[in-house]
mmCIF file of C-alpha atoms and ligand atoms in Angstrom:
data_model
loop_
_atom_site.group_PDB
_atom_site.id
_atom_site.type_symbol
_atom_site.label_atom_id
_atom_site.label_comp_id
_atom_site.label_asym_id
_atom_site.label_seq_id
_atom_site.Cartn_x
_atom_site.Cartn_y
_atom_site.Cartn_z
ATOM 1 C CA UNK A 1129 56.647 67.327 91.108
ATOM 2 C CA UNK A 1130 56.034 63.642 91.652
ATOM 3 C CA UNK A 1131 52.088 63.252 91.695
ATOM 4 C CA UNK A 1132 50.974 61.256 94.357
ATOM 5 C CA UNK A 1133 47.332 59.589 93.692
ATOM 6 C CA UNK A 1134 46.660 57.947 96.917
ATOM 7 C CA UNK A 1135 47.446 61.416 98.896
ATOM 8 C CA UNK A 1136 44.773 63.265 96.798
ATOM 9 C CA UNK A 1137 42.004 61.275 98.148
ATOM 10 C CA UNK A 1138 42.817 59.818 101.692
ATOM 11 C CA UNK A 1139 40.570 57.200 103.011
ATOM 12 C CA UNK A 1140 40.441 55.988 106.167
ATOM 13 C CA UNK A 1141 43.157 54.063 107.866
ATOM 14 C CA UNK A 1142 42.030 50.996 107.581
ATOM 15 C CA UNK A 1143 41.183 51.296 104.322
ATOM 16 C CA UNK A 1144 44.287 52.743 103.376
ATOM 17 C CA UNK A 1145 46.634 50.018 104.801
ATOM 18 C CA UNK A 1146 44.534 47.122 103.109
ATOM 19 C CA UNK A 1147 44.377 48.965 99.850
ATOM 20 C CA UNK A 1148 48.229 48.938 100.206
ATOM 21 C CA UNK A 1149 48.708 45.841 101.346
ATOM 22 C CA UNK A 1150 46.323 43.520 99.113
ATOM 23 C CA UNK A 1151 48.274 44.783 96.054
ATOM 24 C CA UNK A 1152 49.972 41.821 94.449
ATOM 25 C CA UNK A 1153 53.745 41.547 94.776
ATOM 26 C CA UNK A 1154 56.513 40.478 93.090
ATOM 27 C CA UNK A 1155 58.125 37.446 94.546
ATOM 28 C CA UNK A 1156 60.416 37.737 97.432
ATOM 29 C CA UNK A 1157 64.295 37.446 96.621
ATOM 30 C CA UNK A 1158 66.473 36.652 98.992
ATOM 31 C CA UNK A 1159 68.417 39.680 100.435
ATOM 32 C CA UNK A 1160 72.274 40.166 100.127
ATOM 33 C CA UNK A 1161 73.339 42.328 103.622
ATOM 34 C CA UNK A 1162 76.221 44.229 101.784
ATOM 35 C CA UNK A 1163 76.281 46.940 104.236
ATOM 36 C CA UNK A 1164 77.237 44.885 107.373
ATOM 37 C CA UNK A 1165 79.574 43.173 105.228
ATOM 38 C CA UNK A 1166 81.612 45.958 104.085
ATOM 39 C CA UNK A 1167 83.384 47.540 106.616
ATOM 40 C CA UNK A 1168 86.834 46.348 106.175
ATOM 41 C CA UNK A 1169 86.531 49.006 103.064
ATOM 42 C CA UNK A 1170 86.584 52.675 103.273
ATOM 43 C CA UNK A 1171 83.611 53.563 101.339
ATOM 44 C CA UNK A 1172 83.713 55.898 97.677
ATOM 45 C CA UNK A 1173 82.902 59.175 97.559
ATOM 46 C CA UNK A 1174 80.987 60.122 95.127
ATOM 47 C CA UNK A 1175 80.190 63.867 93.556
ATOM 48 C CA UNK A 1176 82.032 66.974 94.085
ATOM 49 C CA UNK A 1177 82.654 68.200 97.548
ATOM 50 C CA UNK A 1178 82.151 69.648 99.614
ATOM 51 C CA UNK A 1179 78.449 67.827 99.167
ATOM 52 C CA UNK A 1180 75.546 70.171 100.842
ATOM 53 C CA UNK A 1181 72.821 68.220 101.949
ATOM 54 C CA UNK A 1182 69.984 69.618 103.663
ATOM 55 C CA UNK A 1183 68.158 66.972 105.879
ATOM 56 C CA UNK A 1184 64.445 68.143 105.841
ATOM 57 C CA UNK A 1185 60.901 66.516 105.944
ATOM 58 C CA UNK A 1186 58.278 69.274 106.204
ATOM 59 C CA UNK A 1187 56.195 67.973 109.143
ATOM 60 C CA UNK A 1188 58.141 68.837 112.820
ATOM 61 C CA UNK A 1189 59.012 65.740 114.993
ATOM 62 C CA UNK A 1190 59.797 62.824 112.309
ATOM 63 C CA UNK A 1191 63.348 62.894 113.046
ATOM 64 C CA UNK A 1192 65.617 65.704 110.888
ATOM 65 C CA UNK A 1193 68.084 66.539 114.059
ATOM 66 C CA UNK A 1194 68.292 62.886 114.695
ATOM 67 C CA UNK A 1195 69.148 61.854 111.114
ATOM 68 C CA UNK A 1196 71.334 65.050 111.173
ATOM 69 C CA UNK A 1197 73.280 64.436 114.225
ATOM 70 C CA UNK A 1198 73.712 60.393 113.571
ATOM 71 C CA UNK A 1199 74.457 60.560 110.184
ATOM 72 C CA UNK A 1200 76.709 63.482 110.379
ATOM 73 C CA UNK A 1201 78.568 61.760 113.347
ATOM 74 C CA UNK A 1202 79.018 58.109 110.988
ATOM 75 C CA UNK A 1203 80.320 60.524 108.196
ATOM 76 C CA UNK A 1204 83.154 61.446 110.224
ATOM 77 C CA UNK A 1205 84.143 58.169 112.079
ATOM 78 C CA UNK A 1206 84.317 57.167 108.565
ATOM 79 C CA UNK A 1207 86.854 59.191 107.943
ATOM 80 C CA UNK A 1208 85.415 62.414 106.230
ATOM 81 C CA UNK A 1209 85.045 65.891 107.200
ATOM 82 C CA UNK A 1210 81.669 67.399 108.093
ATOM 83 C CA UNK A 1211 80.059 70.927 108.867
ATOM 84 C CA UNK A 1212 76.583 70.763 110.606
ATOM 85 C CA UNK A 1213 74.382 73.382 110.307
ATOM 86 C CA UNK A 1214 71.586 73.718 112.611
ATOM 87 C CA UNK A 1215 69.430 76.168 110.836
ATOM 88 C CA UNK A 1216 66.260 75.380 112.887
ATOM 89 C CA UNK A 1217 66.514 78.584 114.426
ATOM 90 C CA UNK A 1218 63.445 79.035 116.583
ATOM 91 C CA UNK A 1219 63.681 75.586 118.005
ATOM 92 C CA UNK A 1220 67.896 75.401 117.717
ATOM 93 C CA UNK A 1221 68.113 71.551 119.298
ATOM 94 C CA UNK A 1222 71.423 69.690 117.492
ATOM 95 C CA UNK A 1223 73.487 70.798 119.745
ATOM 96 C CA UNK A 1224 71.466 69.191 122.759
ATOM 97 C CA UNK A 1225 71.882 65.839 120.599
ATOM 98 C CA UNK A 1226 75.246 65.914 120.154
ATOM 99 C CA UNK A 1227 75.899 67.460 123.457
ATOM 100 C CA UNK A 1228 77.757 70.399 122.602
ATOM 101 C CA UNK A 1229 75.357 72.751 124.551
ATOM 102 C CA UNK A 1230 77.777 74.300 126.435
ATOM 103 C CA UNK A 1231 80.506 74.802 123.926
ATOM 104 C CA UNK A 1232 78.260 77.083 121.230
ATOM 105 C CA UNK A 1233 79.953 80.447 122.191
ATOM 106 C CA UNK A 1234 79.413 82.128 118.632
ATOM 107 C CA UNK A 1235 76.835 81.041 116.240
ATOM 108 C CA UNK A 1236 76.163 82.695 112.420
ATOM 109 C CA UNK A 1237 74.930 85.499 113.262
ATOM 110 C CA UNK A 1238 77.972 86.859 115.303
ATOM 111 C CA UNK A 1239 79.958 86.051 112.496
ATOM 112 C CA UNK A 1240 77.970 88.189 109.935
ATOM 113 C CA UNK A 1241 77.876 91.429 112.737
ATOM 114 C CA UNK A 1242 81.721 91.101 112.443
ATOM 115 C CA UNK A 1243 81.671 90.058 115.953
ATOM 116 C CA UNK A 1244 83.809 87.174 115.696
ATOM 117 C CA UNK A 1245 85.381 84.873 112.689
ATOM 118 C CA UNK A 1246 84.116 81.450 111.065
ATOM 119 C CA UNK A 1247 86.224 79.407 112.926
ATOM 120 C CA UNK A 1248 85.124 80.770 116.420
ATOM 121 C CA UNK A 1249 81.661 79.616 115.450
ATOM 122 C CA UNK A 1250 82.430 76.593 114.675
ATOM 123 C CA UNK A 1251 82.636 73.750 117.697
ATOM 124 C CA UNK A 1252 84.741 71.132 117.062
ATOM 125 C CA UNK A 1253 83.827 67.139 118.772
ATOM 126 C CA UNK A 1254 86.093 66.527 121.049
ATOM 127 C CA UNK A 1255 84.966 62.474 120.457
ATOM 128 C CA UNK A 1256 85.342 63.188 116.057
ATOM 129 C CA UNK A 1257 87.804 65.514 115.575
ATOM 130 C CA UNK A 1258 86.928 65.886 111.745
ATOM 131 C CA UNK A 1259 83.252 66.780 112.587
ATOM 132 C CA UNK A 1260 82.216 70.421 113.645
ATOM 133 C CA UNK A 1261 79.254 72.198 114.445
ATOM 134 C CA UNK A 1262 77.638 75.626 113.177
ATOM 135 C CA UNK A 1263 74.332 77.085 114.955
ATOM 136 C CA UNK A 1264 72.801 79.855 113.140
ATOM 137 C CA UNK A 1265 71.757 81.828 116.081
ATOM 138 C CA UNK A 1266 71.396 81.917 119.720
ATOM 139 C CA UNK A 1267 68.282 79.721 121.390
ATOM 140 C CA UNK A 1268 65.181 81.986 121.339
ATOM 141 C CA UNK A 1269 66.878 84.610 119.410
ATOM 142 C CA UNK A 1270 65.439 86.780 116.023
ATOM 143 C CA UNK A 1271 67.498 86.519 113.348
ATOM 144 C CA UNK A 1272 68.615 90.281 111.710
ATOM 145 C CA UNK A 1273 66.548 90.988 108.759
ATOM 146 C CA UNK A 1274 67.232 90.561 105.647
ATOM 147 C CA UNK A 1275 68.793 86.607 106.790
ATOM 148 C CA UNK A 1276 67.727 84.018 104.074
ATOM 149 C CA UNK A 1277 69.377 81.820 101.741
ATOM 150 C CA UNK A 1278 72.128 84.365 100.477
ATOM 151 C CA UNK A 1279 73.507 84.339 103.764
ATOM 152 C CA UNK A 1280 73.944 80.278 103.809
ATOM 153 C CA UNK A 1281 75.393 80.315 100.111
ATOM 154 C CA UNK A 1282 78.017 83.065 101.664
ATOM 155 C CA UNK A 1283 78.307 80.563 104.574
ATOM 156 C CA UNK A 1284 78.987 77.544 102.279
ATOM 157 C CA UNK A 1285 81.505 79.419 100.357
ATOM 158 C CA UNK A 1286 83.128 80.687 103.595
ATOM 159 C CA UNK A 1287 83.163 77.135 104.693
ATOM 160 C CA UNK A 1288 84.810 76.200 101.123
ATOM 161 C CA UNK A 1289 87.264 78.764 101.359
ATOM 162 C CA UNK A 1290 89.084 77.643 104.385
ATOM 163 C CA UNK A 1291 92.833 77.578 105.109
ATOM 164 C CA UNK A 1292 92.050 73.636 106.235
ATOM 165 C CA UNK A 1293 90.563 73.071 102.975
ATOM 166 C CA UNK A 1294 86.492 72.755 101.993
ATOM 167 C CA UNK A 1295 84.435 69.856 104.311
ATOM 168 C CA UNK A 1296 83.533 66.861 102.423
ATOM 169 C CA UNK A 1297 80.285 67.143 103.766
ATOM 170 C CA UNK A 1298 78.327 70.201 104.915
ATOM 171 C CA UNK A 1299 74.723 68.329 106.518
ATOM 172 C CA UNK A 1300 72.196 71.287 107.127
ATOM 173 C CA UNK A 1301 69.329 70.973 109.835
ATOM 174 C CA UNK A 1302 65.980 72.577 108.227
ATOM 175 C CA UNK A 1303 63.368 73.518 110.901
ATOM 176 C CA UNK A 1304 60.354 72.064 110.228
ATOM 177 C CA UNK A 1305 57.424 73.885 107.575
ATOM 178 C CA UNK A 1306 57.589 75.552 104.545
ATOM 179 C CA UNK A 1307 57.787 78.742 105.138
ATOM 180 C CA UNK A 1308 61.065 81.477 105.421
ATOM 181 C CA UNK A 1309 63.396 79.383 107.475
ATOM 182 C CA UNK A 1310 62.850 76.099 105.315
ATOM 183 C CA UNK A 1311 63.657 78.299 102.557
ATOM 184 C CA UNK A 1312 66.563 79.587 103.545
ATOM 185 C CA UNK A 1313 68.057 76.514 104.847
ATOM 186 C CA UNK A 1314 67.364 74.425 101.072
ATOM 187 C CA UNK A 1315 68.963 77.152 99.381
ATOM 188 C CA UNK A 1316 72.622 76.462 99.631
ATOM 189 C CA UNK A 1317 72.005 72.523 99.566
ATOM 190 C CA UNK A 1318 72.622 70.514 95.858
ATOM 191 C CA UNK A 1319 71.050 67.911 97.347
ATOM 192 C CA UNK A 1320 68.236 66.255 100.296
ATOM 193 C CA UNK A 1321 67.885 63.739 102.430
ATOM 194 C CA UNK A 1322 63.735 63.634 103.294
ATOM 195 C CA UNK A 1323 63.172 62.503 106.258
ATOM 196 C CA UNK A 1324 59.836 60.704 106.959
ATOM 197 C CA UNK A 1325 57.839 58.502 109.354
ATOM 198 C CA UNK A 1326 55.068 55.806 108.076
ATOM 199 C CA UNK A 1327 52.549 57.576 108.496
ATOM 200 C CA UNK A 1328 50.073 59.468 106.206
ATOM 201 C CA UNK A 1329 50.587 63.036 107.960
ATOM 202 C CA UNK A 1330 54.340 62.592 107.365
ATOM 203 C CA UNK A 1331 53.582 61.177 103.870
ATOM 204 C CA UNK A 1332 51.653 64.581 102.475
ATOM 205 C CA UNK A 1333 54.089 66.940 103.984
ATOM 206 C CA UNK A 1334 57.075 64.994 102.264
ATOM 207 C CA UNK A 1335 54.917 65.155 98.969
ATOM 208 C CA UNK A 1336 54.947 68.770 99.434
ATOM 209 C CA UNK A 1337 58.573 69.011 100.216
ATOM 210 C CA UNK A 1338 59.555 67.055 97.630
ATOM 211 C CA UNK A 1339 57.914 69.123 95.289
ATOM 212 C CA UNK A 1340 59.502 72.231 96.493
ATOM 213 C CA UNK A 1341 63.140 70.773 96.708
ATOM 214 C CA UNK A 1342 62.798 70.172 92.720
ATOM 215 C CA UNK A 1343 61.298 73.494 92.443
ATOM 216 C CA UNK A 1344 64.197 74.716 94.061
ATOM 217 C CA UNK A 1345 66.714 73.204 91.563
ATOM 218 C CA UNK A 1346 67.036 70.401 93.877
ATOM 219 C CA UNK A 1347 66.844 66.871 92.247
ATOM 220 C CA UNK A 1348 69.076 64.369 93.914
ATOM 221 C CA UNK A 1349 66.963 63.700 96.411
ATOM 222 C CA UNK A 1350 66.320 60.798 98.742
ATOM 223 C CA UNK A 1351 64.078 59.175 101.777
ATOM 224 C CA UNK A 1352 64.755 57.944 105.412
ATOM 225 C CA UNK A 1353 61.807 56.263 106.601
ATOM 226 C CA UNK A 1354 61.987 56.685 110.588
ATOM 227 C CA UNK A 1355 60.098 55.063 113.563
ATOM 228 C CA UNK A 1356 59.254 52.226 112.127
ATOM 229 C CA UNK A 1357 57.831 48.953 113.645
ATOM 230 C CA UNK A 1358 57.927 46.064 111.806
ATOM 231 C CA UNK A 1359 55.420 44.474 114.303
ATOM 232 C CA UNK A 1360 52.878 47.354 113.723
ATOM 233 C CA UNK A 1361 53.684 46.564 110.446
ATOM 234 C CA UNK A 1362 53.050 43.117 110.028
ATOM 235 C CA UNK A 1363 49.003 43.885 111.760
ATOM 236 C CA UNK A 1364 48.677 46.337 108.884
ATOM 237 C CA UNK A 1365 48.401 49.341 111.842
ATOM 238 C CA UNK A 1366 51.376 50.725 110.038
ATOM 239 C CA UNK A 1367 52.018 51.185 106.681
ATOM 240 C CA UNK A 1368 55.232 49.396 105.088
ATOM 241 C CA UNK A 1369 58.066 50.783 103.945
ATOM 242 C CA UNK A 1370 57.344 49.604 100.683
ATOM 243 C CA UNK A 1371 54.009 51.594 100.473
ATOM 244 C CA UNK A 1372 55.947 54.288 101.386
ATOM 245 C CA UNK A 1373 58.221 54.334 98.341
ATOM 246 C CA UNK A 1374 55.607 53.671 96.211
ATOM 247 C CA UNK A 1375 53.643 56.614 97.362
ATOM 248 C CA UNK A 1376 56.940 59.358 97.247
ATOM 249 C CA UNK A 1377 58.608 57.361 94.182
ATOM 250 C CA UNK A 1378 61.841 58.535 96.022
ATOM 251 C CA UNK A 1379 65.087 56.441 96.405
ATOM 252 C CA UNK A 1380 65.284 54.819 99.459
ATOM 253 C CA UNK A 1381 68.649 56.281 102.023
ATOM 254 C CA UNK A 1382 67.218 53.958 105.091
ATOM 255 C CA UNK A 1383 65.100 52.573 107.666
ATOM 256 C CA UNK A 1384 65.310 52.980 110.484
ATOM 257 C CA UNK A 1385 63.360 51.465 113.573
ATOM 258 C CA UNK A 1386 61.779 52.590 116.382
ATOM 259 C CA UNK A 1387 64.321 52.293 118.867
ATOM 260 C CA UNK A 1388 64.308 53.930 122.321
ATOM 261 C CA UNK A 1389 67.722 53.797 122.784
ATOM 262 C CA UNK A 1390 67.426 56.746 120.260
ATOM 263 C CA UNK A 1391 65.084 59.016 122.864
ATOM 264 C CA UNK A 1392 68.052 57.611 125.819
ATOM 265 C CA UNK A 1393 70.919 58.636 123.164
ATOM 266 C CA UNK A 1394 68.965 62.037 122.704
ATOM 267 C CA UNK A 1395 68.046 62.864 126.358
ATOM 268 C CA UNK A 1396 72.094 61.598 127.209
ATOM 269 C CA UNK A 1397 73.471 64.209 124.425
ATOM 270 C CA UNK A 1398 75.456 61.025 122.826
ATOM 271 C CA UNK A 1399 74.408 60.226 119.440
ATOM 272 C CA UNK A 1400 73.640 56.597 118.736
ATOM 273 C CA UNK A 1401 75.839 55.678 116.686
ATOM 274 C CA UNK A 1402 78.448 56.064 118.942
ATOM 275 C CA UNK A 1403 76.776 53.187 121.408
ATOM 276 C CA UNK A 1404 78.803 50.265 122.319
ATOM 277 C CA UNK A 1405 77.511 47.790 121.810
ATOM 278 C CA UNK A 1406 75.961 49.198 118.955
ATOM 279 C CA UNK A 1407 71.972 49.642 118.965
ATOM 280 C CA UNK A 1408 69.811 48.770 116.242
ATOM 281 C CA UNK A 1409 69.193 52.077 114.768
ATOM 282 C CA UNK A 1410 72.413 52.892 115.201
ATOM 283 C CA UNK A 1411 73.583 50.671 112.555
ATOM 284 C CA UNK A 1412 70.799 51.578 110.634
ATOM 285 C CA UNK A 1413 72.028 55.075 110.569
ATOM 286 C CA UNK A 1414 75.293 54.001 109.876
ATOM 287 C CA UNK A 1415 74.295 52.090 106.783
ATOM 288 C CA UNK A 1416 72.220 55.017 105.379
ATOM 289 C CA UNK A 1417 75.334 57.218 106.085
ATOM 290 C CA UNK A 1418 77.147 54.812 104.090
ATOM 291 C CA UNK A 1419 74.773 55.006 100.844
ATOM 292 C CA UNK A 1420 74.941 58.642 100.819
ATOM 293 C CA UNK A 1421 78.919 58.371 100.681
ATOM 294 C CA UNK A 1422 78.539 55.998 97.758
ATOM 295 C CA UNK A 1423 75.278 57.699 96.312
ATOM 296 C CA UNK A 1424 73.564 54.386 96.544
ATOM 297 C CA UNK A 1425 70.141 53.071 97.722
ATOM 298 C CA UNK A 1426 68.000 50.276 99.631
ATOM 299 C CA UNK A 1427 65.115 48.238 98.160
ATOM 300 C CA UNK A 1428 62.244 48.103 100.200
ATOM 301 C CA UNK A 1429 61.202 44.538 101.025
ATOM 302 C CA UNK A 1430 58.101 43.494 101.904
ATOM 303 C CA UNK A 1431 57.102 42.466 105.429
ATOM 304 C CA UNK A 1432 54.564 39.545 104.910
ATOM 305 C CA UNK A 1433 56.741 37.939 102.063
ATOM 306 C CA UNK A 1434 60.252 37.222 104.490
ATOM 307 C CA UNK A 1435 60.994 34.205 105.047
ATOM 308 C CA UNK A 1436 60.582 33.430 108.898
ATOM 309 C CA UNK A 1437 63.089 33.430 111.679
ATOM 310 C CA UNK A 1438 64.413 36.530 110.073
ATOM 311 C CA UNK A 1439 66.935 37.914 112.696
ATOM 312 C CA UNK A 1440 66.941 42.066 113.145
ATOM 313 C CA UNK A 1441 69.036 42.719 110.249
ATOM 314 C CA UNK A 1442 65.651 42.230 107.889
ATOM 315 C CA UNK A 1443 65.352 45.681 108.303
ATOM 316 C CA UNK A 1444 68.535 46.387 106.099
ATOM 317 C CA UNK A 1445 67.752 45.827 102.664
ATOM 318 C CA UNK A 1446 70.246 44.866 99.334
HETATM 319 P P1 ADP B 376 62.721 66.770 114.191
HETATM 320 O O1 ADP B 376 64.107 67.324 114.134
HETATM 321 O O2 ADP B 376 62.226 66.289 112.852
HETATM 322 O O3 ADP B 376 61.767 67.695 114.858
HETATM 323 P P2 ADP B 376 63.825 64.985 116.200
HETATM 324 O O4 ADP B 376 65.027 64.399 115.547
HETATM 325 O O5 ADP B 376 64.040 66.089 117.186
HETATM 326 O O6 ADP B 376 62.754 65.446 115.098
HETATM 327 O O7 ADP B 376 63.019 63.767 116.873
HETATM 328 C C1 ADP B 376 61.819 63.990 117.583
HETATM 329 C C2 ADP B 376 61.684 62.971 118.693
HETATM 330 O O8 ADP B 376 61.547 61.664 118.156
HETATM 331 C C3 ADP B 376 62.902 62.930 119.614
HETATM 332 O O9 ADP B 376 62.461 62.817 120.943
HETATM 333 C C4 ADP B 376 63.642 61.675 119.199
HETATM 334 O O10 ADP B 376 64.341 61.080 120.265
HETATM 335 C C5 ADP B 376 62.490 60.782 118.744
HETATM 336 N N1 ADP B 376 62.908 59.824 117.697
HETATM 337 C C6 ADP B 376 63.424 60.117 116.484
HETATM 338 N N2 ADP B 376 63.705 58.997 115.798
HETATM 339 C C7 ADP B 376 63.355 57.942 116.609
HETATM 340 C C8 ADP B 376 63.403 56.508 116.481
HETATM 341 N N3 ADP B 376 63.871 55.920 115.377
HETATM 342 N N4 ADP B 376 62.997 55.769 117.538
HETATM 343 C C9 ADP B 376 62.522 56.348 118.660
HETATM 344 N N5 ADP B 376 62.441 57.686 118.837
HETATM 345 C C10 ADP B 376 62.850 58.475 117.840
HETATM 346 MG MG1 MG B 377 64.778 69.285 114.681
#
C-alpha cells in the first residue's frame, strides 16, 4: 500500500495548499498535445482481452458512472467492443446516463434465477452498436444472498464465452464505500481506473482504495482526477493536479474539468462525449479513454509555471 504522509496528518486548508504549492519545481517543458493529434490512427490495444476494469474511487459523488458511461461510450466509437456493468446496486444510475432507462428488461439477477439468458440482459446502444449494457439488479431491489464476487467472475466468463466472441473491454461501475458491494464489484476486474476529485476527502478515500485494489491482487492501477478548475486552482483554493499525483503516487489516466455540460449531458441521458460540437470534458474523456487503450499516461503540469495565453487544451498533458 502506497503510504501517503501528508494524509496522516491533515492540516488545515490553507495550510495544506501552500505547503503544496511552495514546493520547488522542476522547470516547465513545453507540452507536446499527442492526443488531439492522433486521431487519424486507430489506437493499440494493449493486454489480453477482454480487459476488466473496474472504475471505482471509494468516496460517493466524484464521478465513477460518469467516467464509466463516457469512457465506455469513446471505447466503442473507437471501434472496440464493451460490456458495462453497473454494479452499484442500491443506487443503480448508468443507465439514467446513458439513457437506456427504459430498455433494462432483465438485469443479473434474472439471469442467475434461470429466468432469462445473458443476452436478454444485456441492452445494446442503439447510437454504438458495439457497446452494451449489464445492470446487476432491479432499482431498489436486494440482491439474493450469497451474491458477491463469484457471481461477477461467472459473469465475466459468461461474457467471454459468447457465440459473438469475448468484449474487448468489460468497464464495471463500483458503488461507492468499502464494504460488500465494492468488494464484489473489484473482484472480477485485473485492473482500476480510480476515480478522484481535488480534494482532500476524495484524496483519503482513494488512499484507502488504492490500498485495497493491491490487496486484492489488483496492481495496474490508475487515476482520473475529476471536477477540476484550473481557476480555483491557480488562487490555491484547489489543490493541483500535480499535488494530487504526488500524494496517490498513481499514474495519471486524465483530467478532467469541471464542465456543466457534463450535469446537462447527465440530466439529458446523452453522454458527453457524444456532443457536437464536442465539450471540453468530453475530449478530455476521450483522451483518457484513449490511454487506457494504449496503457499509457499523462504528466501532470503545473498551473503557475504555463506559459500564458494558454488556450483550453492546457489541461491535456504529454
Ligand atoms: P459517482 O458515480 O461517483 O457517485 P457521478 O458520476 O454520478 O458520481 O457524478 C456525480 C455528480 O457530479 C453528477 O451530477 C455529475 O453530473 C456531476 N459531475 C461529475 N463529473 C463532473 C464534471 N467534470 N463537471 C461537472 N459535474 C460533474
Ligand atoms: Mg455512481
Amino acid at each position: 500500500m502506497i503510504s501517503l504522509q501528508p494524509l496522516a496528518n491533515l492540516k488545515p486548508a490553507s495550510l495544506y495548499f501552500h505547503r503544496f504549492s511552495s514546493k520547488p519545481r522542476t522547470k516547465f517543458k513545453p507540452i507536446t498535445i499527442h492526443s488531439l493529434l492522433q486521431y487519424n490512427r486507430k489506437p493499440q490495444l494493449a493486454g489480453d482481452t477482454p480487459r476488466v476494469v473496474v472504475i471505482t474511487s471509494g468516496k460517493g459523488g466524484v464521478g465513477k458512472t460518469t467516467t464509466t458511461a463516457n469512457i465506455g461510450l469513446s471505447l466503442a466509437r473507437l471501434g472496440f467492443s464493451v460490456v458495462a456493468i453497473d454494479a452499484d446496486v442500491g443506487l443503480r444510475n448508468l443507465d439514467l446516463l446513458l439513457g437506456l432507462e427504459n430498455r433494462v428488461n432483465y438485469t443479473v439477477v434474472e439471469v442467475l434465477n434461470g429466468d432469462c439468458r445473458l443476452d436478454q440482459a444485456l441492452v445494446r446502444d442503439k447510437r454504438w452498436s458495439n457497446f452494451e449494457l449489464l445492470c446487476i439488479s432491479k432499482p431498489r431491489s436486494k440482491l439474493p444472498l450469497g451474491f458477491g464476487g463469484k457471481a461477477l467472475i461467472w459473469l465475466v466468463e459468461a461474457l467471454k464465452a459468447r457465440e459473438e466472441g469475448a468484449p474487448d473491454f468489460i468497464i464495471i461501475d463500483c458503488p461507492a464505500g468499502i464494504d460488500a458491494g465494492f468488494i464484489t464489484a473489484i473482484t472480477p476486474a485485473n485492473e482500476a481506473v480510480l476515480v478522484t476529485t481535488p480534494d482532500i476527502t476524495s484524496l483519503r478515500d482513494a488512499d484507502r482504495v488504492t490500498g485495497l485494489l493491491e490487496c486484492d491482487g489488483i496492481r495496474d492501477i490508475k487515476m482520473i482526477v475529476n471536477r477540476v478548475r484550473t481557476d480555483m486552482i491557480k488562487g490555491e483554493d484547489m489543490m493541483s493536479v500535480l499535488d494530487v499525483q504526488e500524494m496517490l503516487g498513481l499514474p495519471l489516466l486524465g483530467v478532467i474539468p469541471e464542465d456543466t455540460e457534463v450535469i446537462r449531458s447527465t440530466n439529458r441521458g446523452h453522454p458527453l462525449v457524444l456532443n457536437k460540437p464536442p465539450a471540453i470534458a468530453g475530449l478530455a474523456f476521450e483522451q483518457a479513454a484513449w490511454r487506457l487503450v494504449e496503457q499509457d499516461s499523462m504528466k501532470a503540469v503545473m498551473m503557475e509555471e504555463e506559459p500564458k495565453k494558454r488556450g483550453f487544451f492546457s489541461f491535456f498533458g504529454g
